[in-house]
PDB file of C-alpha atoms in Angstrom:
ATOM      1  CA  UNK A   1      93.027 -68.018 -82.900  1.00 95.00           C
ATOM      2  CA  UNK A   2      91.657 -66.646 -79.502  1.00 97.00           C
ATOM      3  CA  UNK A   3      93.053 -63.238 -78.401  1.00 97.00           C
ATOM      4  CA  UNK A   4      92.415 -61.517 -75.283  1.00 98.00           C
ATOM      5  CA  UNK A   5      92.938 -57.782 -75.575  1.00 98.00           C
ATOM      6  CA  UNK A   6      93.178 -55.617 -72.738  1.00 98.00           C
ATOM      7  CA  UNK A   7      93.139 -51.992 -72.692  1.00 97.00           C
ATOM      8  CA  UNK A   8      95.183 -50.974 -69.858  1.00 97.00           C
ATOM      9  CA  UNK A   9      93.711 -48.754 -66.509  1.00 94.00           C
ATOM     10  CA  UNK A  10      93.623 -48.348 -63.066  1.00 94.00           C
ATOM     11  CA  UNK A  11      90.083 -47.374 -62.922  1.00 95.00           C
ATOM     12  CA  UNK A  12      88.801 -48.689 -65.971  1.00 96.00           C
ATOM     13  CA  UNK A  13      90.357 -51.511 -67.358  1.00 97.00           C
ATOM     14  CA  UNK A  14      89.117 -52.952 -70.616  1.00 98.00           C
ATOM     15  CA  UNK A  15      88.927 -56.459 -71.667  1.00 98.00           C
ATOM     16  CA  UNK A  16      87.178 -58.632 -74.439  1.00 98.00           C
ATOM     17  CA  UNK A  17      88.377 -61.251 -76.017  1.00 98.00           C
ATOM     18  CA  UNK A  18      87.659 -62.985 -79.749  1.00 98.00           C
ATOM     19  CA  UNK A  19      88.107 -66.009 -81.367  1.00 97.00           C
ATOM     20  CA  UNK A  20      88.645 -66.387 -85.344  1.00 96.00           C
ATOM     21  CA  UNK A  21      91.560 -65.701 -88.281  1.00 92.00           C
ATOM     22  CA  UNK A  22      92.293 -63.042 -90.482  1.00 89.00           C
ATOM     23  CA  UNK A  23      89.948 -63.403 -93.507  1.00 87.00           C
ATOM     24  CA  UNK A  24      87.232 -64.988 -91.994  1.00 91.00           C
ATOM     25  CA  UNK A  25      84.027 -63.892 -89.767  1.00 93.00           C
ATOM     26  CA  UNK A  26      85.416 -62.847 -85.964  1.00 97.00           C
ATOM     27  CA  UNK A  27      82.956 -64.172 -82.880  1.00 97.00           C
ATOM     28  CA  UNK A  28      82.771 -62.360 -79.805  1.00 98.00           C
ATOM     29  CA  UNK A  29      83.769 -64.602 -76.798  1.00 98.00           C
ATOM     30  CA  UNK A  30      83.438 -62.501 -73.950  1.00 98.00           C
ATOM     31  CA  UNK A  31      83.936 -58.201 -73.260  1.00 98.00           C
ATOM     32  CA  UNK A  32      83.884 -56.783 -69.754  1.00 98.00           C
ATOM     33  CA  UNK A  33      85.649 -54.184 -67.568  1.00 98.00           C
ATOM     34  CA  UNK A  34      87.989 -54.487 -64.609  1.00 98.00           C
ATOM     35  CA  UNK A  35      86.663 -51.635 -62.294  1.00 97.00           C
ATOM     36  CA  UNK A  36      88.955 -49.953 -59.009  1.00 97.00           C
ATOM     37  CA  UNK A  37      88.034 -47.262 -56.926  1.00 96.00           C
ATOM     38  CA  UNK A  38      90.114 -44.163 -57.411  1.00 93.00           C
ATOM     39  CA  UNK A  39      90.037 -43.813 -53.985  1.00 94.00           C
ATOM     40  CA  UNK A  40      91.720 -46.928 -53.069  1.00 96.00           C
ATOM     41  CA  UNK A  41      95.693 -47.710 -52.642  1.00 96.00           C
ATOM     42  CA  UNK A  42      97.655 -48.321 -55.802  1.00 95.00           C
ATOM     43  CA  UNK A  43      98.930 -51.902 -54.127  1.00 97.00           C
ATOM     44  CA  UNK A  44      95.360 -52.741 -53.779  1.00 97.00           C
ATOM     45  CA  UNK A  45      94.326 -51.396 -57.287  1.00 97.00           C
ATOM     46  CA  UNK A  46      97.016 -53.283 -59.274  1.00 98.00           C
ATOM     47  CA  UNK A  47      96.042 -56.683 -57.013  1.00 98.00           C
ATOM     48  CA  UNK A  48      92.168 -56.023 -58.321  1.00 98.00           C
ATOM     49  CA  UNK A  49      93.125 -55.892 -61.737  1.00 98.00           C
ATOM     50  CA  UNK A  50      95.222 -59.107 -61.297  1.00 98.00           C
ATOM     51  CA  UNK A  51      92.923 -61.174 -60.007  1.00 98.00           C
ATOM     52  CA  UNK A  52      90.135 -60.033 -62.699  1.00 98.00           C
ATOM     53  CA  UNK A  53      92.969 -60.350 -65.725  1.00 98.00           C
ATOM     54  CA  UNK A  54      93.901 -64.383 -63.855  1.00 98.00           C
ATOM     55  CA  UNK A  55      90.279 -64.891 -64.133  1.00 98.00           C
ATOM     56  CA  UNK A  56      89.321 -63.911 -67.669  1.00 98.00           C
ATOM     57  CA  UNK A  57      92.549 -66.403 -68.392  1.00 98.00           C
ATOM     58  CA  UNK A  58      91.328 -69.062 -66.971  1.00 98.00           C
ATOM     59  CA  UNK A  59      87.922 -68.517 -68.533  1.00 98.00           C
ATOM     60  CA  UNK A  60      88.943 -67.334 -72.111  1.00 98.00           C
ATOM     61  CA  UNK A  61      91.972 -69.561 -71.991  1.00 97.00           C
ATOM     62  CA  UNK A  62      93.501 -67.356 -74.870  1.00 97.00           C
ATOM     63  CA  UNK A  63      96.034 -67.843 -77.742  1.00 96.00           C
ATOM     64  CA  UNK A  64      97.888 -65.068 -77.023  1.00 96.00           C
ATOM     65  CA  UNK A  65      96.967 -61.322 -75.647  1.00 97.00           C
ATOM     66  CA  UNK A  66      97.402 -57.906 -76.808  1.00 97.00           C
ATOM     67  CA  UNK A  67      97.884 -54.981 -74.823  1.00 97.00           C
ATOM     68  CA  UNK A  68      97.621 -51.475 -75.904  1.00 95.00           C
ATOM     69  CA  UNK A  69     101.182 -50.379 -76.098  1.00 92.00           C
ATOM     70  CA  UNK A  70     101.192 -47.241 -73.583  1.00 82.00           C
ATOM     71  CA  UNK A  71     102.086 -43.530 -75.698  1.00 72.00           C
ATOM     72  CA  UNK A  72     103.254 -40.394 -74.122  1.00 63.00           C
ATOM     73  CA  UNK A  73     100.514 -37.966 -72.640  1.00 61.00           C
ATOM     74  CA  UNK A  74     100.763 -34.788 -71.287  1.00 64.00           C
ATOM     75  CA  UNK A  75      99.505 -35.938 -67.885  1.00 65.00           C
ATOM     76  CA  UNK A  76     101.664 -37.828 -66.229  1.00 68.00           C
ATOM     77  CA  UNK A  77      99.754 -39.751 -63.512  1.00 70.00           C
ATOM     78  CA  UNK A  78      97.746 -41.159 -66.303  1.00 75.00           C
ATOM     79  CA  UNK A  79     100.274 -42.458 -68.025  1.00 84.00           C
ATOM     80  CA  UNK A  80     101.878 -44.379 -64.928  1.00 87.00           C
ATOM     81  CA  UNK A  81      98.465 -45.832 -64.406  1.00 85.00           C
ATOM     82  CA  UNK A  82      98.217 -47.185 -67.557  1.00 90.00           C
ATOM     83  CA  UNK A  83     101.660 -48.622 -67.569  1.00 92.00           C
ATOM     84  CA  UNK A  84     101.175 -50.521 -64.354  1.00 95.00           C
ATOM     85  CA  UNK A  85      98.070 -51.636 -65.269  1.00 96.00           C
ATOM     86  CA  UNK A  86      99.945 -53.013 -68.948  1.00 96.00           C
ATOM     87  CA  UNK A  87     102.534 -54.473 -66.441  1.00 97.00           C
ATOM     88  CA  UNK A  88     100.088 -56.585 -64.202  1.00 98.00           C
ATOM     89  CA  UNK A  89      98.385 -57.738 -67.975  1.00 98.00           C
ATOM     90  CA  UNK A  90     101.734 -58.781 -69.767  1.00 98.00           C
ATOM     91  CA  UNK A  91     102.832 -60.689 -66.192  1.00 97.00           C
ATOM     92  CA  UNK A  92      99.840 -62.702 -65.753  1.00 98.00           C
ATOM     93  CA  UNK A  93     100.360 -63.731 -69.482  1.00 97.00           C
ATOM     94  CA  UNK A  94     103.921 -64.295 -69.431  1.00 96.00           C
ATOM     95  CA  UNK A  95     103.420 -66.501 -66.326  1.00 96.00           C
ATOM     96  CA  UNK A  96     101.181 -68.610 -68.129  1.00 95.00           C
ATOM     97  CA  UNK A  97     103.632 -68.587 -71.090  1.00 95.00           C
ATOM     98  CA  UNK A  98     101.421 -67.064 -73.313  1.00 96.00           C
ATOM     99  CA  UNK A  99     102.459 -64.807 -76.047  1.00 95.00           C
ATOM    100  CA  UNK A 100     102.086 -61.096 -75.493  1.00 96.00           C
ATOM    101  CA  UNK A 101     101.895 -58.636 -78.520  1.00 96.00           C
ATOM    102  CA  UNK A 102     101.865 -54.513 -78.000  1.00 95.00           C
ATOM    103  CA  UNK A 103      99.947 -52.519 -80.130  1.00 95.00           C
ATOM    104  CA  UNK A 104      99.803 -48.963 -80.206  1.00 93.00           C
ATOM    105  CA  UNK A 105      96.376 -46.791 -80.530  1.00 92.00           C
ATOM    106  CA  UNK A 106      97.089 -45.383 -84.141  1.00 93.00           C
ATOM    107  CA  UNK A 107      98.053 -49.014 -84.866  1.00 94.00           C
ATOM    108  CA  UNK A 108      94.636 -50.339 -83.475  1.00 95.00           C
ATOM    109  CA  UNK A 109      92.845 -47.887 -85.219  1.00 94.00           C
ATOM    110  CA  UNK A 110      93.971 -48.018 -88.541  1.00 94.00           C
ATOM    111  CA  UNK A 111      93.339 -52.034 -88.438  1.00 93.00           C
ATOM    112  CA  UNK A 112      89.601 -51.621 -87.281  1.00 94.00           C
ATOM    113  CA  UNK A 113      88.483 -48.142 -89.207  1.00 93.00           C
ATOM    114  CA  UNK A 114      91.259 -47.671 -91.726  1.00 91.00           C
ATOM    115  CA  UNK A 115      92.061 -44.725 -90.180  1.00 91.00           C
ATOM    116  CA  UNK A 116      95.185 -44.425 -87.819  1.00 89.00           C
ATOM    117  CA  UNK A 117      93.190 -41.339 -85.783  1.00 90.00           C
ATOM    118  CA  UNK A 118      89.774 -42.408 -85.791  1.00 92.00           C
ATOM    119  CA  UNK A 119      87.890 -41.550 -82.847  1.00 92.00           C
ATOM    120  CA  UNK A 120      86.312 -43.592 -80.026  1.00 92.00           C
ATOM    121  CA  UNK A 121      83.233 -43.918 -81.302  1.00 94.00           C
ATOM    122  CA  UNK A 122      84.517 -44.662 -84.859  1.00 95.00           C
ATOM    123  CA  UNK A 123      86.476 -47.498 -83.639  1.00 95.00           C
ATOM    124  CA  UNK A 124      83.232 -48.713 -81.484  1.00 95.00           C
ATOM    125  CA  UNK A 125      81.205 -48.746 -84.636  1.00 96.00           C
ATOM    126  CA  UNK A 126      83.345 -50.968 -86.550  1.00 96.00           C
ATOM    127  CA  UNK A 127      84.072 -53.549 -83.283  1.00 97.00           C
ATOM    128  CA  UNK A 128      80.115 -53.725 -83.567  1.00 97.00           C
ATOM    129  CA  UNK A 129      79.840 -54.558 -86.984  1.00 97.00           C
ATOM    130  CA  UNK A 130      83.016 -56.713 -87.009  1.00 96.00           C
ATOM    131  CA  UNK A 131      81.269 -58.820 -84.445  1.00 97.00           C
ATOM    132  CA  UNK A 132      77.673 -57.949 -85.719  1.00 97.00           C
ATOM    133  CA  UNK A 133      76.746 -57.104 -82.289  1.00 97.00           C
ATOM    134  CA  UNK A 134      73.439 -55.380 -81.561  1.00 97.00           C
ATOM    135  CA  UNK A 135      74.619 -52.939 -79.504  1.00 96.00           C
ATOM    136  CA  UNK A 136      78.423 -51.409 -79.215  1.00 96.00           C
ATOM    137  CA  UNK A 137      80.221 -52.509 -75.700  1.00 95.00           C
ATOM    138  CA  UNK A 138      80.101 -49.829 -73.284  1.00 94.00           C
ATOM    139  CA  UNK A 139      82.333 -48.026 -71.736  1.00 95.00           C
ATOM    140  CA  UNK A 140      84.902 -47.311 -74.972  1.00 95.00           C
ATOM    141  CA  UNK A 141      87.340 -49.507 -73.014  1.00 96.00           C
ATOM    142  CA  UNK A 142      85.300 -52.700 -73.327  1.00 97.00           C
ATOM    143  CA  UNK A 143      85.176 -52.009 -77.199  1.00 97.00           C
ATOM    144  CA  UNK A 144      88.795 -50.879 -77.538  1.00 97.00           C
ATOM    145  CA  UNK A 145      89.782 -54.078 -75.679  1.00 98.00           C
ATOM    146  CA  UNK A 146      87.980 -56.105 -78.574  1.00 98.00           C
ATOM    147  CA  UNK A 147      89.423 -53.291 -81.245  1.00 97.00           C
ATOM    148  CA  UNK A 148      93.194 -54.373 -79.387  1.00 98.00           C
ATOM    149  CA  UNK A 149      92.087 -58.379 -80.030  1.00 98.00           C
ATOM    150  CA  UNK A 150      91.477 -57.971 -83.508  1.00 97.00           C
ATOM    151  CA  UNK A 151      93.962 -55.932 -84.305  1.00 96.00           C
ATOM    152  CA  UNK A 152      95.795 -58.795 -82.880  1.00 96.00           C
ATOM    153  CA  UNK A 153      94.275 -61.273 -84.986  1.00 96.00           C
ATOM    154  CA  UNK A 154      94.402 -59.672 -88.734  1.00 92.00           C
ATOM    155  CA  UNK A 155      97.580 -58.328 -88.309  1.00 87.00           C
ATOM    156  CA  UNK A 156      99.856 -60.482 -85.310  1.00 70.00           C
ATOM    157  CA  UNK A 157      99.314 -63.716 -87.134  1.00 60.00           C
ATOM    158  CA  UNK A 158     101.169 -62.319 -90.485  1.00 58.00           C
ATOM    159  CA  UNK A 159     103.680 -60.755 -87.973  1.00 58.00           C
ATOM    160  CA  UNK A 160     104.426 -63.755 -86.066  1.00 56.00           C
ATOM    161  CA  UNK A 161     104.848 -65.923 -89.382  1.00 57.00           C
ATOM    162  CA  UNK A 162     107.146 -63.198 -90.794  1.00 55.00           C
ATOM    163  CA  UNK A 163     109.243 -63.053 -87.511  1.00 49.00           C
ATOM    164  CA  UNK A 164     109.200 -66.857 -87.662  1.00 50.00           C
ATOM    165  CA  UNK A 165     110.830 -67.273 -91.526  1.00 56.00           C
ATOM    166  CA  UNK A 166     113.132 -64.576 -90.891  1.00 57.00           C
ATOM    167  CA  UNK A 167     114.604 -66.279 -87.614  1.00 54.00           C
ATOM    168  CA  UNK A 168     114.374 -69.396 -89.953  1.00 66.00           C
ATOM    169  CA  UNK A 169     116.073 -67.939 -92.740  1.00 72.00           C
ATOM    170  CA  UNK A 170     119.279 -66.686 -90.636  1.00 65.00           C
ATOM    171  CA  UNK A 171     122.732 -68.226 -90.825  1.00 62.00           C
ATOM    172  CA  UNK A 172     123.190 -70.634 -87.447  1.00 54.00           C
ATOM    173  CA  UNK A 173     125.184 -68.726 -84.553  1.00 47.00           C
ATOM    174  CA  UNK A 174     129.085 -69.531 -84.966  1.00 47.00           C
ATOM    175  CA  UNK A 175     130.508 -70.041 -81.578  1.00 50.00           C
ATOM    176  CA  UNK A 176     133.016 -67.583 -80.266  1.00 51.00           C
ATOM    177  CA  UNK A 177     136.771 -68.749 -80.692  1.00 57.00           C
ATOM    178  CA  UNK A 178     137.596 -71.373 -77.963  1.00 57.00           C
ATOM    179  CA  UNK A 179     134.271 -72.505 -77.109  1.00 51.00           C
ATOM    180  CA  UNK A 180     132.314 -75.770 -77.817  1.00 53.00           C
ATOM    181  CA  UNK A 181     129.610 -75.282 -80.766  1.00 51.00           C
TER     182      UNK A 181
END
């Protein structure tokens, strides 16, 4: 499976993408960062990340993507920044059809380190040596964008196949009284 992960921001936004399956060795396809000026317009900003985010699908041509699921913080611009920037991610993918999976930090963290509050450079460690990479992806978003993908790939694959037997394992709908089945 190939998995894009992007870790959502209006001035840095993270992406990296990896290719493998849970239980076997994961290979690095690509890791970058989606820069804006603070400076600039919002309008502007969210259009820059688009057009980076359309490229790197086209390029990675991904399975599916993960985005980090956005959490409360205290400051609030922040966290509108990061939403949009989720937005413009989960768009581009759901115009391409592609499957879109949230993950929260905690969530990411506890896949990569085993530990649900593990700090940045804890979490960069482990992408490293996940990926046996010789150096850890700078800035923290670049490696928390690879964390997000393979989060995505150890634990979305058993999600998606659970999801799938359970839907498969429910009666049929019965049609409301006085309409055709």
């Amino acid at each position: 499976m190939r998995v894009m992960g992007v870790d959502p921001g209006l001035t840095r936004c993270g992406l990296g993408a990896v290719v493998g399956r849970a239980g076997a060795p994961l290979t690095l396809v690509k890791v970058g960062v989606a820069r804006t000026p603070a400076g600039d317009d919002i309008g502007a900003r969210l259009a820059a990340i688009e057009v980076e985010i359309e490229r790197w699908l086209d390029e990675v041509r991904p399975d599916a993507v993960a985005v980090e699921r956005v959490f409360s913080q205290s400051n609030l611009r922040t966290v509108m920044g990061t939403a949009q920037a989720s937005a413009v991610a989960i768009l581009c993918a759901a115009r391409r059809g592609l499957p879109v999976a949230l993950h929260t930090p905690s969530e990411v963290k506890a896949a990569i380190t085993g530990y649900g509050n593990a700090d940045k450079a804890q979490v960069g460690t482990m992408v490293t040596r996940l990926l046996r990479l010789d150096a850890m992806p700078k800035p923290a978003d670049a490696a928390d964008a690879l964390a997000l993908a393979i989060c995505h790939i150890w634990r979305g694959g058993t999600q998606n196949r659970l999801a799938a037997a359970l839907a498969k394992a429910r009666p049929a709908a019965v049609p409301a009284k006085g309409t055709a089945p």
